[in-house]
Coordinates of C-alpha atoms in Angstrom, one line a residue:
M336 CA 0.0 0.0 0.0
L337 CA 1.0 3.6 -0.7
F338 CA 0.7 6.1 2.2
T339 CA 1.1 9.9 2.5
K340 CA 3.2 11.2 5.4
W341 CA -0.1 12.4 7.0
G342 CA -1.6 8.9 6.6
E343 CA 1.4 7.4 8.2
D344 CA 0.9 9.7 11.3
L345 CA -2.9 9.3 11.4
K346 CA -4.5 9.6 14.9
K347 CA -7.5 7.2 14.8
D348 CA -9.2 8.8 17.8
A349 CA -9.8 12.2 16.2
P350 CA -8.7 12.5 12.5
L351 CA -9.5 15.7 10.7
S352 CA -10.7 17.2 14.0
E353 CA -10.3 20.9 13.2
Y354 CA -13.5 22.9 12.8
P355 CA -14.7 21.9 9.3
R356 CA -16.8 24.9 8.2
P357 CA -15.0 28.2 8.6
Q358 CA -17.4 29.9 6.2
F359 CA -20.2 29.5 8.8
K360 CA -18.6 28.9 12.2
R361 CA -20.1 28.6 15.7
D362 CA -18.2 28.1 18.9
S363 CA -20.4 25.0 19.6
Y364 CA -18.6 22.0 18.2
I365 CA -18.1 18.3 19.0
T366 CA -16.4 16.2 16.4
L367 CA -17.7 12.7 15.9
N368 CA -14.7 11.7 13.7
G369 CA -12.9 8.7 15.1
E370 CA -13.7 5.0 15.7
W371 CA -17.2 3.8 15.0
D372 CA -18.7 0.3 14.8
L373 CA -19.5 -0.9 11.3
A374 CA -21.4 -3.9 9.8
F375 CA -22.0 -5.0 6.2
C376 CA -25.6 -6.1 6.1
E377 CA -28.1 -7.6 3.6
G378 CA -30.8 -5.2 4.8
E379 CA -31.4 -1.9 6.7
E380 CA -31.9 -3.4 10.1
V381 CA -29.5 -2.4 12.9
P382 CA -27.5 -5.6 13.8
E383 CA -27.0 -6.9 17.3
K384 CA -23.2 -7.0 16.8
Y385 CA -20.7 -5.4 14.6
D386 CA -17.8 -7.0 12.8
Y387 CA -15.6 -4.0 12.3
R388 CA -14.2 -0.9 13.9
I389 CA -13.9 1.8 11.3
T390 CA -12.1 5.1 11.5
V391 CA -14.6 7.8 10.3
P392 CA -14.6 9.7 8.0
F393 CA -12.7 7.2 5.8
S394 CA -14.7 5.0 3.5
P395 CA -14.4 1.3 4.3
E396 CA -12.7 0.6 1.0
S397 CA -9.7 2.9 1.9
P398 CA -6.6 1.8 3.8
L399 CA -7.0 4.5 6.5
S400 CA -10.4 3.2 7.5
G401 CA -8.9 0.1 9.0
V402 CA -11.5 -2.0 7.1
N403 CA -10.3 -2.4 3.6
R404 CA -13.4 -4.1 2.3
V405 CA -15.5 -3.1 -0.8
L406 CA -19.2 -2.8 -0.3
A407 CA -21.1 -5.3 -2.5
H408 CA -24.2 -4.2 -4.5
N409 CA -26.5 -6.3 -2.3
E410 CA -25.1 -4.9 0.9
Y411 CA -25.8 -2.0 3.2
L412 CA -23.4 -0.3 5.5
V413 CA -24.7 0.1 9.1
Y414 CA -22.6 2.5 11.3
E415 CA -23.0 3.0 15.0
K416 CA -21.6 5.7 17.3
R417 CA -22.4 6.2 21.0
F418 CA -22.0 9.7 22.5
I419 CA -22.9 11.6 25.6
L420 CA -23.4 15.4 25.3
P421 CA -21.3 17.4 27.7
E422 CA -23.3 19.3 30.4
G423 CA -24.4 22.7 29.1
F424 CA -23.8 21.8 25.4
N425 CA -27.5 21.9 24.5
K426 CA -28.5 25.5 24.1
G427 CA -31.9 24.7 22.8
R428 CA -31.3 22.8 19.6
V429 CA -28.8 20.1 18.6
F430 CA -27.8 19.4 15.0
I431 CA -25.6 16.8 13.3
N432 CA -23.7 17.8 10.3
F433 CA -22.3 15.4 7.6
G434 CA -19.8 16.7 5.1
A435 CA -20.7 13.9 2.6
V436 CA -22.1 10.3 2.7
D437 CA -22.0 8.2 -0.5
Q438 CA -24.7 7.6 -1.8
I439 CA -28.0 7.2 0.1
S440 CA -28.0 7.6 3.9
K441 CA -30.6 7.2 6.7
I442 CA -29.9 8.7 10.1
L443 CA -31.4 7.1 13.2
L444 CA -30.9 8.3 16.8
N445 CA -31.9 6.0 19.7
G446 CA -33.8 3.8 17.3
E447 CA -35.9 6.6 15.8
F448 CA -35.7 7.7 12.2
V449 CA -34.4 11.2 11.9
F450 CA -33.5 12.0 8.3
E451 CA -32.7 10.6 4.8
H452 CA -30.4 12.1 2.2
H453 CA -29.8 11.1 -1.4
G454 CA -26.5 12.1 -3.1
G455 CA -23.0 11.2 -2.2
Y456 CA -21.1 14.5 -2.5
T457 CA -23.1 17.3 -0.9
P458 CA -23.2 18.3 2.8
F459 CA -26.4 18.0 4.9
T460 CA -27.7 18.7 8.4
A461 CA -30.3 17.0 10.5
E462 CA -31.8 18.2 13.8
L463 CA -31.5 15.7 16.7
T464 CA -33.2 17.7 19.5
D465 CA -36.4 15.8 19.8
Y466 CA -34.6 12.4 19.7
L467 CA -31.9 13.0 22.3
K468 CA -31.9 11.2 25.7
D469 CA -30.1 12.0 28.9
G470 CA -26.9 10.1 29.2
E471 CA -25.7 7.9 26.3
N472 CA -27.2 8.3 22.8
V473 CA -26.9 5.8 20.0
L474 CA -26.5 7.1 16.5
N475 CA -26.9 4.9 13.5
V476 CA -26.1 5.7 9.9
I477 CA -27.4 3.3 7.3
V478 CA -25.9 3.6 3.8
R479 CA -26.7 2.2 0.4
D480 CA -24.3 2.8 -2.5
L481 CA -24.8 1.3 -6.0
C482 CA -22.0 3.2 -7.7
E483 CA -22.8 3.3 -11.4
D484 CA -25.9 1.0 -11.3
N485 CA -28.5 3.6 -10.2
E486 CA -27.3 6.5 -12.4
Y487 CA -26.8 8.6 -9.3
S488 CA -23.7 10.9 -9.1
R489 CA -20.6 8.9 -8.6
G490 CA -17.7 11.0 -10.0
K491 CA -14.6 9.0 -11.1
Q492 CA -15.6 5.9 -9.1
K493 CA -16.1 2.6 -11.0
T494 CA -16.9 -0.9 -9.8
K495 CA -14.1 -2.2 -12.1
R496 CA -11.5 0.5 -11.7
G497 CA -8.7 1.2 -14.2
G498 CA -7.3 3.9 -16.5
I499 CA -9.1 7.2 -15.8
W500 CA -11.6 5.5 -13.5
Y501 CA -10.8 5.0 -9.9
S502 CA -11.5 2.6 -6.9
P503 CA -15.1 2.6 -5.7
Q504 CA -15.9 3.8 -2.2
S505 CA -18.9 4.2 -0.1
G506 CA -20.3 5.5 3.2
I507 CA -19.2 8.4 5.3
W508 CA -16.2 10.1 3.7
Q509 CA -16.3 13.6 5.1
S510 CA -16.4 14.9 8.7
V511 CA -19.3 14.4 11.1
W512 CA -19.9 16.8 13.9
L513 CA -22.5 18.1 16.4
E514 CA -23.3 21.7 17.1
S515 CA -26.0 23.4 19.3
T516 CA -27.9 26.6 18.7
P517 CA -30.5 28.6 20.7
K518 CA -34.1 27.8 19.6
E519 CA -34.1 31.0 17.5
Y520 CA -31.0 30.8 15.2
I521 CA -29.5 31.7 11.9
K522 CA -30.0 28.8 9.5
N523 CA -27.7 30.2 6.8
V524 CA -26.6 33.3 4.9
R525 CA -25.8 34.2 1.3
I526 CA -23.0 36.8 1.0
T527 CA -22.9 38.7 -2.3
P528 CA -20.2 41.2 -3.0
D529 CA -20.9 43.9 -5.6
L530 CA -17.6 45.5 -6.5
D531 CA -19.1 48.0 -9.0
K532 CA -21.2 49.5 -6.2
S533 CA -18.7 49.0 -3.4
E534 CA -21.4 47.1 -1.6
V535 CA -21.8 43.7 0.1
S536 CA -25.3 42.2 0.7
F537 CA -26.5 39.5 3.1
E538 CA -29.5 37.3 2.7
F539 CA -30.5 35.4 5.9
D540 CA -32.6 32.2 6.2
G541 CA -34.7 32.1 9.3
A542 CA -33.7 35.4 10.9
N543 CA -34.5 39.1 10.6
G544 CA -32.8 42.0 12.2
V545 CA -29.4 40.2 12.4
E546 CA -26.5 42.4 13.7
I547 CA -23.7 42.4 11.1
I548 CA -20.2 43.3 12.3
I549 CA -17.5 43.7 9.5
K550 CA -13.9 44.0 10.4
D551 CA -10.8 44.9 8.4
G552 CA -8.2 43.2 10.6
D553 CA -8.8 44.6 14.1
N554 CA -10.7 47.6 12.8
T555 CA -14.5 47.5 12.9
I556 CA -15.8 49.1 9.7
A557 CA -19.5 48.3 10.0
D558 CA -21.9 47.4 12.8
T559 CA -25.5 47.4 11.5
T560 CA -28.6 45.5 10.9
D561 CA -28.8 46.7 7.3
T562 CA -28.5 43.8 4.9
V563 CA -26.8 45.9 2.1
I564 CA -23.6 47.6 3.4
K565 CA -21.5 50.2 1.6
L566 CA -17.8 49.9 2.0
D567 CA -15.3 52.8 1.9
E568 CA -11.9 52.3 0.3
V569 CA -12.7 48.7 -0.9
K570 CA -9.9 46.2 -0.7
T571 CA -10.3 43.7 -3.5
W572 CA -9.6 40.0 -3.4
S573 CA -7.3 38.4 -6.1
P574 CA -4.7 35.7 -6.3
E575 CA -2.0 38.4 -6.0
S576 CA -3.7 40.0 -3.0
P577 CA -6.3 37.6 -1.4
F578 CA -7.7 40.1 1.2
L579 CA -10.6 38.9 3.2
Y580 CA -13.0 40.8 5.5
D581 CA -14.1 39.1 8.7
V582 CA -17.8 39.3 9.5
T583 CA -19.8 38.3 12.6
F584 CA -23.5 37.7 12.7
K585 CA -25.5 38.1 16.0
Y586 CA -29.1 37.1 16.3
G587 CA -30.5 36.9 19.8
K588 CA -28.2 34.4 21.6
D589 CA -26.8 33.0 18.3
T590 CA -23.4 34.1 17.0
V591 CA -21.9 33.0 13.7
K592 CA -18.5 34.0 12.2
S593 CA -17.6 34.1 8.6
Y594 CA -15.7 36.2 6.0
F595 CA -16.0 37.5 2.5
G596 CA -13.9 38.9 -0.3
M597 CA -14.7 41.8 -2.7
R598 CA -14.1 40.4 -6.1
K599 CA -16.0 40.2 -9.4
F600 CA -15.9 37.5 -12.1
S601 CA -17.1 38.3 -15.6
T602 CA -16.3 38.1 -19.3
G603 CA -15.6 40.8 -21.8
V604 CA -13.1 42.0 -24.5
D605 CA -9.7 43.4 -23.9
D606 CA -8.2 46.5 -25.6
N607 CA -7.5 44.5 -28.7
G608 CA -11.1 43.2 -29.0
V609 CA -10.2 39.7 -27.8
P610 CA -12.8 37.9 -25.6
R611 CA -11.3 37.3 -22.1
L612 CA -12.2 36.2 -18.6
F613 CA -12.3 39.2 -16.3
L614 CA -11.4 39.5 -12.7
N615 CA -12.3 42.8 -10.9
N616 CA -13.2 44.4 -14.3
K617 CA -9.9 43.6 -15.9
P618 CA -8.8 40.9 -18.3
Y619 CA -7.2 38.1 -16.3
F620 CA -5.5 34.8 -17.4
H621 CA -6.5 31.7 -15.4
N622 CA -3.4 29.5 -15.3
G623 CA -4.4 26.3 -13.5
L624 CA -4.2 22.6 -12.9
L625 CA -6.7 19.8 -12.9
D626 CA -7.2 18.8 -9.3
Q627 CA -9.0 15.5 -8.5
G628 CA -8.4 15.5 -4.8
Y629 CA -7.6 11.8 -4.4
Y630 CA -5.2 10.2 -2.0
P631 CA -3.7 6.7 -2.0
D632 CA -4.5 6.1 1.6
G633 CA -7.8 8.0 2.0
F634 CA -9.1 7.9 -1.6
L635 CA -11.6 10.9 -1.7
T636 CA -10.9 11.7 1.9
P637 CA -7.7 13.7 2.7
P638 CA -5.6 12.0 5.4
S639 CA -5.6 15.3 7.3
N640 CA -6.6 18.9 6.8
E641 CA -2.9 19.7 6.6
A642 CA -2.7 17.5 3.5
M643 CA -5.3 19.6 1.7
E644 CA -3.5 22.8 2.7
F645 CA -0.3 21.3 1.4
D646 CA -1.7 20.8 -2.0
V647 CA -3.1 24.3 -2.3
K648 CA 0.1 25.9 -1.0
T649 CA 2.3 23.8 -3.3
V650 CA 0.3 24.8 -6.3
K651 CA 0.6 28.5 -5.3
E652 CA 4.3 28.2 -4.7
C653 CA 4.7 26.8 -8.3
G654 CA 3.2 29.9 -9.7
F655 CA -0.3 28.7 -10.7
N656 CA -3.4 30.9 -9.8
M657 CA -6.2 28.4 -10.4
L658 CA -7.4 24.9 -9.7
R659 CA -10.1 23.1 -11.6
K660 CA -11.8 20.9 -8.9
H661 CA -12.5 17.9 -11.1
I662 CA -15.6 15.8 -10.4
K663 CA -15.5 16.2 -6.7
I664 CA -16.8 18.5 -4.0
E665 CA -14.2 19.0 -1.3
P666 CA -14.5 19.5 2.4
M667 CA -15.3 23.2 3.2
L668 CA -11.8 23.7 4.6
W669 CA -10.2 23.1 1.2
Y670 CA -12.1 26.1 -0.3
H671 CA -11.0 28.1 2.8
Y672 CA -7.4 27.3 2.0
C673 CA -8.0 28.6 -1.6
D674 CA -9.7 31.7 -0.3
V675 CA -6.8 32.5 2.1
N676 CA -4.0 31.6 -0.3
G677 CA -5.5 33.2 -3.4
I678 CA -6.3 30.3 -5.7
L679 CA -9.2 30.7 -8.2
V680 CA -11.4 27.6 -8.4
W681 CA -13.4 26.1 -11.2
Q682 CA -15.9 23.8 -9.6
D683 CA -17.2 20.7 -11.5
M684 CA -20.6 19.2 -10.7
I685 CA -20.5 15.4 -10.1
N686 CA -21.3 13.2 -13.0
G687 CA -23.8 10.4 -13.0
G688 CA -25.8 8.4 -15.6
G689 CA -25.5 4.8 -16.8
Q690 CA -22.5 3.1 -18.4
Y691 CA -20.8 5.5 -20.8
G692 CA -20.3 4.7 -24.4
L693 CA -19.2 6.2 -27.7
E694 CA -20.7 9.6 -26.7
V695 CA -17.6 10.1 -24.5
S696 CA -15.0 7.8 -26.0
A697 CA -15.0 8.1 -29.8
I698 CA -17.6 10.4 -31.3
P699 CA -16.1 13.7 -29.9
F700 CA -12.8 13.0 -31.6
I701 CA -14.3 13.0 -35.0
G702 CA -15.9 16.4 -34.4
V703 CA -19.5 15.2 -33.8
N704 CA -21.5 17.4 -31.4
L705 CA -24.4 15.4 -30.0
D706 CA -27.9 16.7 -28.9
D707 CA -27.9 16.2 -25.1
T708 CA -31.7 16.2 -24.9
D709 CA -31.4 12.6 -26.2
Y710 CA -31.4 10.9 -22.8
K711 CA -30.9 7.4 -24.2
K712 CA -27.8 8.4 -26.2
F713 CA -26.2 9.9 -23.1
H714 CA -27.3 7.1 -20.8
R715 CA -29.5 9.4 -18.7
T716 CA -32.7 7.4 -18.9
S717 CA -33.5 7.5 -15.1
E718 CA -35.9 10.4 -14.5
K719 CA -35.3 10.0 -10.7
A720 CA -31.5 10.4 -11.2
R721 CA -32.0 13.4 -13.5
E722 CA -34.2 15.0 -10.8
L723 CA -31.5 14.3 -8.2
Y724 CA -28.9 15.9 -10.4
Y725 CA -30.7 19.2 -10.2
K726 CA -31.2 18.8 -6.4
E727 CA -27.5 18.1 -5.9
L728 CA -26.5 20.9 -8.3
R729 CA -28.5 23.4 -6.1
E730 CA -27.1 21.9 -2.9
M731 CA -23.6 22.4 -4.3
V732 CA -24.2 26.0 -5.3
D733 CA -25.8 26.7 -1.9
A734 CA -23.0 25.1 0.0
L735 CA -20.2 26.8 -1.9
Y736 CA -21.8 30.1 -2.7
N737 CA -19.9 32.0 0.0
C738 CA -16.5 30.6 -1.0
V739 CA -14.6 33.6 -2.4
C740 CA -12.4 31.6 -4.6
I741 CA -15.0 30.0 -6.9
A742 CA -14.9 31.7 -10.2
L743 CA -16.7 29.3 -12.6
W744 CA -19.2 26.4 -12.5
V745 CA -18.9 23.3 -14.7
P746 CA -22.2 21.4 -14.8
F747 CA -21.0 18.7 -17.3
N748 CA -17.6 17.3 -18.3
E749 CA -16.8 15.4 -21.6
G750 CA -20.4 14.2 -22.0
W751 CA -20.3 12.0 -18.9
G752 CA -24.0 11.6 -18.1
Q753 CA -24.7 15.0 -19.8
F754 CA -28.3 16.1 -20.4
D755 CA -30.1 19.3 -21.0
S756 CA -27.0 21.4 -20.5
A757 CA -28.8 24.5 -21.7
K758 CA -31.3 24.1 -18.8
A759 CA -28.5 23.5 -16.3
Y760 CA -26.8 26.7 -17.5
K761 CA -30.0 28.8 -17.1
M762 CA -30.5 27.3 -13.6
L763 CA -27.0 28.2 -12.5
K764 CA -27.4 31.8 -13.8
E765 CA -30.7 32.1 -11.9
W766 CA -29.2 30.7 -8.7
D767 CA -25.8 32.6 -8.9
R768 CA -25.4 35.7 -11.0
T769 CA -21.8 36.2 -9.7
R770 CA -20.0 33.4 -11.6
T771 CA -19.1 32.3 -15.1
V772 CA -20.4 29.0 -16.4
D773 CA -18.7 26.4 -18.7
S774 CA -21.8 24.3 -19.6
A775 CA -20.0 21.4 -21.3
S776 CA -16.3 21.2 -20.6
G777 CA -14.5 19.5 -23.5
W778 CA -17.2 18.8 -26.0
H779 CA -20.9 18.5 -26.8
D780 CA -21.3 22.3 -26.4
R781 CA -24.9 23.1 -27.2
G782 CA -24.2 26.9 -27.6
V783 CA -25.7 28.0 -24.3
T784 CA -22.5 28.8 -22.3
D785 CA -20.2 31.7 -21.3
V786 CA -17.0 30.3 -22.9
I787 CA -15.4 28.1 -25.6
S788 CA -14.2 25.0 -23.7
K789 CA -11.7 22.6 -25.3
H790 CA -9.9 19.4 -24.1
I791 CA -6.9 18.7 -26.4
Y792 CA -4.6 15.9 -25.7
F793 CA -3.9 14.2 -29.0
T794 CA -4.2 16.9 -31.7
P795 CA -2.3 20.2 -32.3
I796 CA -3.4 23.0 -29.9
I797 CA -4.6 25.8 -32.2
V798 CA -6.7 28.6 -30.7
K799 CA -9.5 29.7 -33.0
Q800 CA -10.9 33.0 -31.6
G801 CA -14.7 33.3 -31.4
D802 CA -17.2 35.5 -29.7
K803 CA -16.5 34.0 -26.2
P804 CA -13.3 33.5 -24.2
Y805 CA -11.3 30.5 -25.5
L806 CA -10.4 28.2 -22.6
L807 CA -8.1 25.2 -22.9
T808 CA -9.9 23.3 -20.1
E809 CA -7.8 20.2 -20.2
F810 CA -4.5 19.4 -21.9
G811 CA -1.0 18.0 -21.2
G812 CA -1.1 14.8 -19.1
L813 CA 2.6 14.2 -19.6
S814 CA 3.6 11.1 -17.5
T815 CA 6.5 9.5 -15.9
R816 CA 6.9 6.8 -13.2
V817 CA 8.7 7.5 -9.9
K818 CA 9.7 4.1 -8.5
G819 CA 8.4 3.5 -5.0
H820 CA 5.8 6.2 -5.3
T821 CA 3.0 4.6 -7.4
F822 CA -0.3 3.0 -6.5
N823 CA 0.4 -0.1 -8.6
N824 CA 2.4 -1.4 -11.6
K825 CA 0.1 0.0 -14.2
M826 CA 0.7 3.3 -16.1
F827 CA -1.8 5.5 -17.9
G828 CA -0.7 8.8 -19.5
Y829 CA -1.3 10.7 -22.7
K830 CA 2.5 11.0 -23.4
I831 CA 5.0 8.9 -21.5
Y832 CA 8.5 9.8 -20.5
R833 CA 11.1 7.6 -18.9
T834 CA 13.0 10.2 -16.8
K835 CA 12.3 13.3 -14.8
Q836 CA 14.6 15.3 -17.1
T837 CA 12.8 14.3 -20.3
L838 CA 9.4 15.1 -18.6
E839 CA 10.6 18.5 -17.6
K840 CA 12.0 19.2 -21.1
A841 CA 8.7 18.2 -22.7
Y842 CA 6.7 20.3 -20.3
S843 CA 8.8 23.3 -20.9
K844 CA 8.6 22.9 -24.7
L845 CA 4.8 22.5 -24.5
F846 CA 4.4 25.8 -22.7
N847 CA 7.2 27.8 -24.4
K848 CA 6.5 26.7 -28.0
T849 CA 2.7 26.1 -27.9
I850 CA 0.8 27.6 -25.0
I851 CA 2.5 31.0 -24.3
P852 CA 2.6 32.1 -28.0
Q853 CA -1.2 31.6 -28.3
I854 CA -2.1 33.8 -25.4
P855 CA -2.0 37.0 -27.5
K856 CA -4.1 35.2 -30.2
G857 CA -7.0 34.6 -27.7
L858 CA -6.1 31.8 -25.3
S859 CA -7.6 32.9 -22.0
A860 CA -7.1 30.0 -19.6
T861 CA -5.3 26.7 -19.3
V862 CA -5.9 23.6 -17.2
Y863 CA -2.9 21.3 -17.3
T864 CA -3.5 17.7 -16.2
Q865 CA -2.8 17.4 -13.3
V866 CA -1.7 18.2 -9.7
T867 CA -0.9 14.6 -8.6
D868 CA -0.8 11.1 -10.0
V869 CA -4.0 9.3 -9.3
E870 CA -4.0 5.4 -9.2
D871 CA -3.0 4.3 -12.7
E872 CA -2.6 7.9 -14.0
L873 CA 1.0 9.0 -13.6
N874 CA 0.7 12.5 -15.1
G875 CA 0.8 14.6 -12.0
I876 CA 3.4 17.3 -11.2
M877 CA 3.6 15.4 -7.9
T878 CA 3.5 11.7 -7.1
Y879 CA 0.3 10.3 -5.6
D880 CA 1.8 10.3 -2.1
R881 CA 2.9 13.9 -2.5
K882 CA 6.5 13.0 -1.5
V883 CA 8.2 13.8 -4.9
M884 CA 7.9 16.8 -7.2
K885 CA 8.1 15.3 -10.7
I886 CA 8.7 18.8 -12.2
D887 CA 10.9 21.1 -10.1
K888 CA 9.1 24.1 -8.6
E889 CA 11.8 26.5 -10.0
I890 CA 11.0 25.3 -13.5
L891 CA 7.3 25.7 -13.0
Q892 CA 7.7 29.2 -11.4
K893 CA 9.9 30.4 -14.3
I894 CA 7.4 29.2 -16.9
N895 CA 4.3 30.5 -15.0
E896 CA 5.7 34.0 -14.8
R897 CA 5.1 34.1 -18.6
V898 CA 1.6 32.4 -18.6
T899 CA -0.2 35.7 -18.3
L900 CA -1.8 38.4 -20.3

């Protein structure tokens, strides 16, 4: 097995124990991460005994879980955790928060049904107040995961992994924690900066007359119940200067802390009439990497929060300013690290649908653009799964709306389970008017989108300027093997090199001879594949265990200084 340094030092009693949601933070916090009981069952009934002790929040398939067993399609996962609330913890209401549970989960407390959630990648909350007992409480989480067989969102997971598809996993895979609020509390808030008006607005759910306190460092610059606040001498957020304002919300006895950044994402034309992505009303080149957020020891789950921060900081140190979060929704702390360090994020929605065919593997390479309202052709025949897609899409937008870093939404990638992309585009624009949308990354563009989005691995990269910004949303994938730092003996890559030196030479040539010369011609963003190796894929700038830089930072820094407008 391959382990990261964080996985090697894992503390099973309280992994990933830092407060997991800095965008909406209360002082009330009890982590439930750690050791739970687990059983693999043929039904949903809570068993009398459990066969495993699992380290939550790691999926049972992952090495760090301590279980290392794959959930069969005819099985359910039944988790059990016993807890006693500390005296004085309950302020009136008690909630349980789940970062993510894959795919369908039922929550029981003391034998009573509490809540059910469908969708394996979005966070959810359930109130436990009416089900609590004095003394010990028994929490059960019952999980069903059919991977690709139910057309639900599954990301890069596949029952039979290999190539660009990765090991399947199931169950709880992000943090679980308890919090308590007064009976009257702030359910959530949407924070919307308006740079053109030097204003920031706040929309509260479940509360009116909330006191809003905004600070610039130690200086209080606003203390009001107005929900639209004018800011003097606005400090903008950007990768070069990621300034964040702190904000506190007070409502009765409830207090929540958050932050925001004053930035604006848009499209327009530069002084030469070339369509560009804009940041803060100026043309801005997005120079990024594909980031799949996988780990050899935790799979989708980072072995520690420090591991997530390490990835973000390393990318920044290499001179990149953007990450495309590919087919995964990260824990909220990952977005916080991007906010703080100044990394733009393109956020993919999670793909679903049936078994993919020629619509993703062959047809795009001969220039055929398919009609994605044909559900059968795109293997999206389940109406229930299509309805869940929109529910999860909205949950993703709501969960990540206040993340300063997110610049662009990607509802579909390379035709994987794509359907009605024009409808998804319009929904995203209704829900969030502050971000750009790439409706169909790679191919099968139906014309309803903000950008031209191309994936080019095998043919010459030639920018053809149109009426929208031209984005090279995937390319590169140059690969080499580093002995002792691979997941297995297999190797997938678009171009394979035998040594670090030949890889670095090829990378430099690709940027210096092909990418950089086309920026003046209209190229407005690049997404090189990728941050790290992932299972069979050996095309990262780092190894899968994050222990080796496959391309030296100094080389990347020098090149990235020129990947700009």
